[in-house]
mmCIF file of C-alpha atoms in Angstrom:
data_model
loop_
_atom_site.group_PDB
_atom_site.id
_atom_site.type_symbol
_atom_site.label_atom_id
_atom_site.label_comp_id
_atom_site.label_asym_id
_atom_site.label_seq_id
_atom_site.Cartn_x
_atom_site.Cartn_y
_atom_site.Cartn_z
ATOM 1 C CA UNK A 1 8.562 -21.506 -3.755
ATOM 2 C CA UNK A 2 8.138 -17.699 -3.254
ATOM 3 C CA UNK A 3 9.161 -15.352 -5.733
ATOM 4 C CA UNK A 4 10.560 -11.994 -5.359
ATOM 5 C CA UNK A 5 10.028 -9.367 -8.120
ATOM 6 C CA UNK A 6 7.219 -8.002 -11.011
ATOM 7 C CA UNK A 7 4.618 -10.875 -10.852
ATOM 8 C CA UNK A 8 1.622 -10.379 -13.713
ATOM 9 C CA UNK A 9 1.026 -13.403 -14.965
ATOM 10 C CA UNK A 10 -2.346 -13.500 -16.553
ATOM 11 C CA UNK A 11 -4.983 -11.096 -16.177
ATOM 12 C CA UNK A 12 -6.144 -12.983 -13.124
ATOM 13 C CA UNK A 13 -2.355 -12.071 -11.108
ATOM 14 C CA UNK A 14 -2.342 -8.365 -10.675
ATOM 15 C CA UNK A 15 1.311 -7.157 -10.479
ATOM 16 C CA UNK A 16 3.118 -7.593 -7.380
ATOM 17 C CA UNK A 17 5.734 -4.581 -7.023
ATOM 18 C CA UNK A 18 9.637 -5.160 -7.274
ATOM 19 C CA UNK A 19 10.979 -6.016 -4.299
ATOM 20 C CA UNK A 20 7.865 -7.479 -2.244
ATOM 21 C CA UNK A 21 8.250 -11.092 -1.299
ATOM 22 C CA UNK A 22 5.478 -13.035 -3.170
ATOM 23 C CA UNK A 23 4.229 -16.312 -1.950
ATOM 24 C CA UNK A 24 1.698 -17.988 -4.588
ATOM 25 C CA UNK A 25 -0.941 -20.323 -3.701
ATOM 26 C CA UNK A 26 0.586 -23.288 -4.627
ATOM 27 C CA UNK A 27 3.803 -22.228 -2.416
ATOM 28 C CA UNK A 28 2.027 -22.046 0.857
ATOM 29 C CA UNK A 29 -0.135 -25.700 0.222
ATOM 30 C CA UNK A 30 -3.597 -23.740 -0.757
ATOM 31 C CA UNK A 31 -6.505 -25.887 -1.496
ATOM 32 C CA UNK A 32 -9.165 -25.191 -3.584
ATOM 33 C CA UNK A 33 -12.168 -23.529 -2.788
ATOM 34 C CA UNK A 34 -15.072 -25.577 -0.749
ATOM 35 C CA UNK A 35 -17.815 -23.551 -1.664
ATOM 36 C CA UNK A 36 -18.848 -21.970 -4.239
ATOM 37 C CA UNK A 37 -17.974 -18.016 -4.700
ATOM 38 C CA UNK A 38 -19.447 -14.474 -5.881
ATOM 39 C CA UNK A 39 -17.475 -13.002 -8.903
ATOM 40 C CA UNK A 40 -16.594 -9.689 -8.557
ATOM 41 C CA UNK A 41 -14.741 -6.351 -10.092
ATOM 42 C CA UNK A 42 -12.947 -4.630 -7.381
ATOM 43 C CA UNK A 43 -13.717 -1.201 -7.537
ATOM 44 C CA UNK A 44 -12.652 -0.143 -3.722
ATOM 45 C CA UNK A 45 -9.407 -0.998 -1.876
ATOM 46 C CA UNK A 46 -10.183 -2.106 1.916
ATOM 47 C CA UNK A 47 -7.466 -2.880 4.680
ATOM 48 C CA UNK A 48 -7.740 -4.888 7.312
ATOM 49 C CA UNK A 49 -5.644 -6.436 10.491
ATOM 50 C CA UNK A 50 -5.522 -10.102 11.387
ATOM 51 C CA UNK A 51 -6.643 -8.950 14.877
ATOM 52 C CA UNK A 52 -4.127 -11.505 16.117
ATOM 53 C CA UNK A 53 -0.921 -10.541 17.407
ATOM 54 C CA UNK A 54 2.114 -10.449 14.984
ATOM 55 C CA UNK A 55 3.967 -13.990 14.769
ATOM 56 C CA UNK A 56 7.699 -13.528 14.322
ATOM 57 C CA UNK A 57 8.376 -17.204 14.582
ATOM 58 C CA UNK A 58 5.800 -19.166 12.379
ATOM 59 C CA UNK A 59 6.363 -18.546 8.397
ATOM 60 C CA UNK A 60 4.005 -17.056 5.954
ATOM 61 C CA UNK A 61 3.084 -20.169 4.634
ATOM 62 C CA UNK A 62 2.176 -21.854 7.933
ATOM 63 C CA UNK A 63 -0.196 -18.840 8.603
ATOM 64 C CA UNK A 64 -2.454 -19.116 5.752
ATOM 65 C CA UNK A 65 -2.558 -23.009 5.740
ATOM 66 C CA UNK A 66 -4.005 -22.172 9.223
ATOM 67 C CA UNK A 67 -5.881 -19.296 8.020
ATOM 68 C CA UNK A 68 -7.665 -21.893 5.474
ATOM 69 C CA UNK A 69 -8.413 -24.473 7.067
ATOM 70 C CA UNK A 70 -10.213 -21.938 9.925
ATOM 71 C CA UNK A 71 -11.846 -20.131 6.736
ATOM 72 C CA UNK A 72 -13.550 -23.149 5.777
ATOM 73 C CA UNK A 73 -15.168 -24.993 8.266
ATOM 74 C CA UNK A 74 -17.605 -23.830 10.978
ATOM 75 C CA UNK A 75 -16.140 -22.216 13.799
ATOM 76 C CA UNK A 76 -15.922 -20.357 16.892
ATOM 77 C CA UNK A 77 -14.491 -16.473 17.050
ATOM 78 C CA UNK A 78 -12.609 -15.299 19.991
ATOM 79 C CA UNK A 79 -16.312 -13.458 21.071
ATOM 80 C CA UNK A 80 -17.688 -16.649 21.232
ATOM 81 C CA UNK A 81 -19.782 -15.844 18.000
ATOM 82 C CA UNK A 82 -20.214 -18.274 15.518
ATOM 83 C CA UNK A 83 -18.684 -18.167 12.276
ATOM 84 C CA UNK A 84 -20.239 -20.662 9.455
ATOM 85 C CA UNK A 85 -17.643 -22.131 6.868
ATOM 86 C CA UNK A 86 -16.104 -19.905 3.861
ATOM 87 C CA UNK A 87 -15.688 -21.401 0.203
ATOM 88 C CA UNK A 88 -11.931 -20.056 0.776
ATOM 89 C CA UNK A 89 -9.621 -17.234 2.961
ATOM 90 C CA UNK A 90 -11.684 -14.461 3.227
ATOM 91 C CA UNK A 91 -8.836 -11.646 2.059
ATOM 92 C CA UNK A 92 -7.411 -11.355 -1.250
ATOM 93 C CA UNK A 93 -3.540 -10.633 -0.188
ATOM 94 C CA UNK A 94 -1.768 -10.947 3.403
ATOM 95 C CA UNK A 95 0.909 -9.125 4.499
ATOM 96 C CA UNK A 96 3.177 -10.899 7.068
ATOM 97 C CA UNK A 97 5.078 -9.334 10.002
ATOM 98 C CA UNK A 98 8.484 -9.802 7.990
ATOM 99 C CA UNK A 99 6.546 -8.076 4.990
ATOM 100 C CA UNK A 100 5.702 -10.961 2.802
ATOM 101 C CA UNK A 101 2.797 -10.859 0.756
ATOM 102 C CA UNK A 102 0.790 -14.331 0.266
ATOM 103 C CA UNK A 103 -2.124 -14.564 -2.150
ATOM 104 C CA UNK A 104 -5.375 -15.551 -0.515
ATOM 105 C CA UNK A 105 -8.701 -15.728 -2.274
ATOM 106 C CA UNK A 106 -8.306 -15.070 -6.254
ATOM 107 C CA UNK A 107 -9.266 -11.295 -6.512
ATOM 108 C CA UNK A 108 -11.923 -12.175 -8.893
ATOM 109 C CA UNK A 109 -13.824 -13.138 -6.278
ATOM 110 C CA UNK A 110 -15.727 -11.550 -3.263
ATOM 111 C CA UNK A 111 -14.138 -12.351 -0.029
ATOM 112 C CA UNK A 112 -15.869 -12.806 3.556
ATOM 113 C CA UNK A 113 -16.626 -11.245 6.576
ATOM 114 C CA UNK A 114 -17.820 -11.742 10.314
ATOM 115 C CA UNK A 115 -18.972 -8.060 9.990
ATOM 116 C CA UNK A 116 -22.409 -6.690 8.855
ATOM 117 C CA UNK A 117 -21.269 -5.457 5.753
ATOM 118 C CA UNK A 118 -21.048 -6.693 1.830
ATOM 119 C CA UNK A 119 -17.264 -7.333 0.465
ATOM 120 C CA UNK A 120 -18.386 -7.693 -3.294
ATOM 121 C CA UNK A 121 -16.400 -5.152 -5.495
ATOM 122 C CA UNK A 122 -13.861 -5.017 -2.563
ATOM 123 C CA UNK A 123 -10.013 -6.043 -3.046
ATOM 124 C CA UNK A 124 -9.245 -7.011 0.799
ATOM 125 C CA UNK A 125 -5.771 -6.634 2.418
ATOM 126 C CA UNK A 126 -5.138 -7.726 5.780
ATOM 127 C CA UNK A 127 -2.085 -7.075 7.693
ATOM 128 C CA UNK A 128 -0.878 -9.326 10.155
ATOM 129 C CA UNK A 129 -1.041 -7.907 13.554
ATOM 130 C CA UNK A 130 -3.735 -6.382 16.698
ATOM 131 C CA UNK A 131 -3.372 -2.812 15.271
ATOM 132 C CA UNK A 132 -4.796 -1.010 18.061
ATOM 133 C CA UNK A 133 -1.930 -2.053 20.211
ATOM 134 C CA UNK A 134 1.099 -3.391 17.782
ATOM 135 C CA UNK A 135 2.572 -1.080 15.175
ATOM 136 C CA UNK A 136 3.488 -2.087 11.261
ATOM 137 C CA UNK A 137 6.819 -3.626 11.192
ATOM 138 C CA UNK A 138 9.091 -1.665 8.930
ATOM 139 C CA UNK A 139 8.943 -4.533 6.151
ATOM 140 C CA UNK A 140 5.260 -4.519 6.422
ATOM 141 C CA UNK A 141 5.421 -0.545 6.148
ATOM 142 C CA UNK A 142 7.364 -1.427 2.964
ATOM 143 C CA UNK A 143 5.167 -3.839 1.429
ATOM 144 C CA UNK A 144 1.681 -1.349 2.291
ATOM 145 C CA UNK A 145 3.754 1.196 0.465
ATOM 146 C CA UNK A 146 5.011 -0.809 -2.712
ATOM 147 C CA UNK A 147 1.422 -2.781 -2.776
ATOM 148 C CA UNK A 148 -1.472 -0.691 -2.278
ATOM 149 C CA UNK A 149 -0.506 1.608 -5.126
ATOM 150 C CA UNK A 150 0.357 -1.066 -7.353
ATOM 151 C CA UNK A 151 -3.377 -2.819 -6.792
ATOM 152 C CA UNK A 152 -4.842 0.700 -6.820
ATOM 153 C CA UNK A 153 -3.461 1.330 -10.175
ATOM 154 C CA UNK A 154 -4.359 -1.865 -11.752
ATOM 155 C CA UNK A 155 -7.729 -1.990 -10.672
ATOM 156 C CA UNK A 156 -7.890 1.381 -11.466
ATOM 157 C CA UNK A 157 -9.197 2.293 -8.011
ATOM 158 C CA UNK A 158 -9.297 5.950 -7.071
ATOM 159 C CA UNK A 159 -7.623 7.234 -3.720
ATOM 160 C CA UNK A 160 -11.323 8.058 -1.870
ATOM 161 C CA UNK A 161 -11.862 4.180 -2.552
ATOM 162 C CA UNK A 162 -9.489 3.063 -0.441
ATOM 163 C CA UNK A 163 -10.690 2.326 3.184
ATOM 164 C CA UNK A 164 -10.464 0.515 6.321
ATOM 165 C CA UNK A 165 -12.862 -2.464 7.069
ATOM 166 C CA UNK A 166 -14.320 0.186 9.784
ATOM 167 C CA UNK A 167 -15.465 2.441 7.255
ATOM 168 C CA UNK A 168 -17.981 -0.622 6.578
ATOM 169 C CA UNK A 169 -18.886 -1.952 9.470
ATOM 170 C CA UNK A 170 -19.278 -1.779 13.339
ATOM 171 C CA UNK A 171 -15.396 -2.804 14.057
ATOM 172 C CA UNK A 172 -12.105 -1.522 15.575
ATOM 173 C CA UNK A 173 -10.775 -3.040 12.289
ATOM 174 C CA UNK A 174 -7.831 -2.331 11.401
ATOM 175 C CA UNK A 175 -6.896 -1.411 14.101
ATOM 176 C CA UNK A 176 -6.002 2.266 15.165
ATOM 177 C CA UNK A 177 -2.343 2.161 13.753
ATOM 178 C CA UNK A 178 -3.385 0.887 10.456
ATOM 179 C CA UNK A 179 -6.254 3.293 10.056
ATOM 180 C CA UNK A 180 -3.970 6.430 10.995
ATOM 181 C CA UNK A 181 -1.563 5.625 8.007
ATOM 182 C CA UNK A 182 -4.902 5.210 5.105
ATOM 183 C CA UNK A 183 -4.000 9.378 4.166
ATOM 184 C CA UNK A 184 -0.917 8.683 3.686
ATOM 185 C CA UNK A 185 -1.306 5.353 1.392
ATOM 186 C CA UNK A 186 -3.805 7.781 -0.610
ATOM 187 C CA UNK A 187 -1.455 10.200 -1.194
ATOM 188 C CA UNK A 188 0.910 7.519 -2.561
ATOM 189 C CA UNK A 189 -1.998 6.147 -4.968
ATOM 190 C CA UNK A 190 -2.371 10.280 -6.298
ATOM 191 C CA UNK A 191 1.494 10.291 -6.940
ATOM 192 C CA UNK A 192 1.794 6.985 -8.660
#
């Protein structure tokens, strides 16, 4: 049940740009929240990578069902470290390697991190993808483009807010191909 085209909603659904593949939380199965959650205001922008490598063959939906039900019980990372459970997917919107965009976490609230560093008043965006060896697709390229200034203007978030989870904490996150294109999605906040 994804939809394609201007998604607003209510003041809870910030637009989704013309032409981005949208997949709701109902489409891909979501279930509600475990625990309970931190309200926020997002007044910075911060992208992230998966730190998985891109998944041509298993759809959207199937990735944040998975991404879920890891999110929200204890588990282990790939360092070994522990990671307790999470009321909900940590990131507000995902970007797929075919360049849908699935809502995670409602925006209104503060997502979650394995990092040393506070997410409240930070809208989170993770690409799919190990971005210090793949490289953005060309329809996640596309969705970056069409969705970062689209959330940047409705939250009314300047261009020095938007950042890479690095700029936060002590990560490779995400990634050194995502990180080198965060001038250029700036410059496409200033011009919209």
């Amino acid at each position: 049940m994804a939809a394609l085209g201007c998604h607003s909603g209510s003041d809870f659904a910030p637009p989704i740009p013309d032409g981005v593949r949208y997949v709701p939380r109902a489409a891909w199965g979501a279930h509600a929240p475990v625990l309970p959650m931190i309200r926020q205001v997002p007044t910075r922008l911060t992208i992230h990578h998966t730190g998985t490598r891109q998944n041509f063959r298993r759809t959207i939906e199937a990735k944040m069902a998975g991404l879920q039900a890891f999110s929200q019980r204890d588990d282990s990372l790939d360092t070994g470290k522990k990671k307790p459970a999470w009321a909900d997917v940590p990131y507000h919107y995902y970007i797929a390697v075919d360049g849908s965009v699935a809502a995670g976490r409602e925006w209104r609230y503060a997502g979650d991190t394995n990092t040393e560093y506070d997410p409240a008043g930070h809208l989170l965006v993770v690409v799919e993808g190990s971005f210090d060896t793949d490289t953005l697709t060309s329809a996640q390229r596309r969705a970056l483009d069409a969705l970062v200034p689209a959330l940047a203007r409705h939250f009314h978030i300047e261009p020095a807010r938007l950042a890479g989870h690095r700029d936060f904490a002590k990560t490779d996150c995400p990634g050194r191909n995502v990180y080198a294109e965060l001038p250029r999605l700036r410059e496409l906040i200033r011009e919209n």
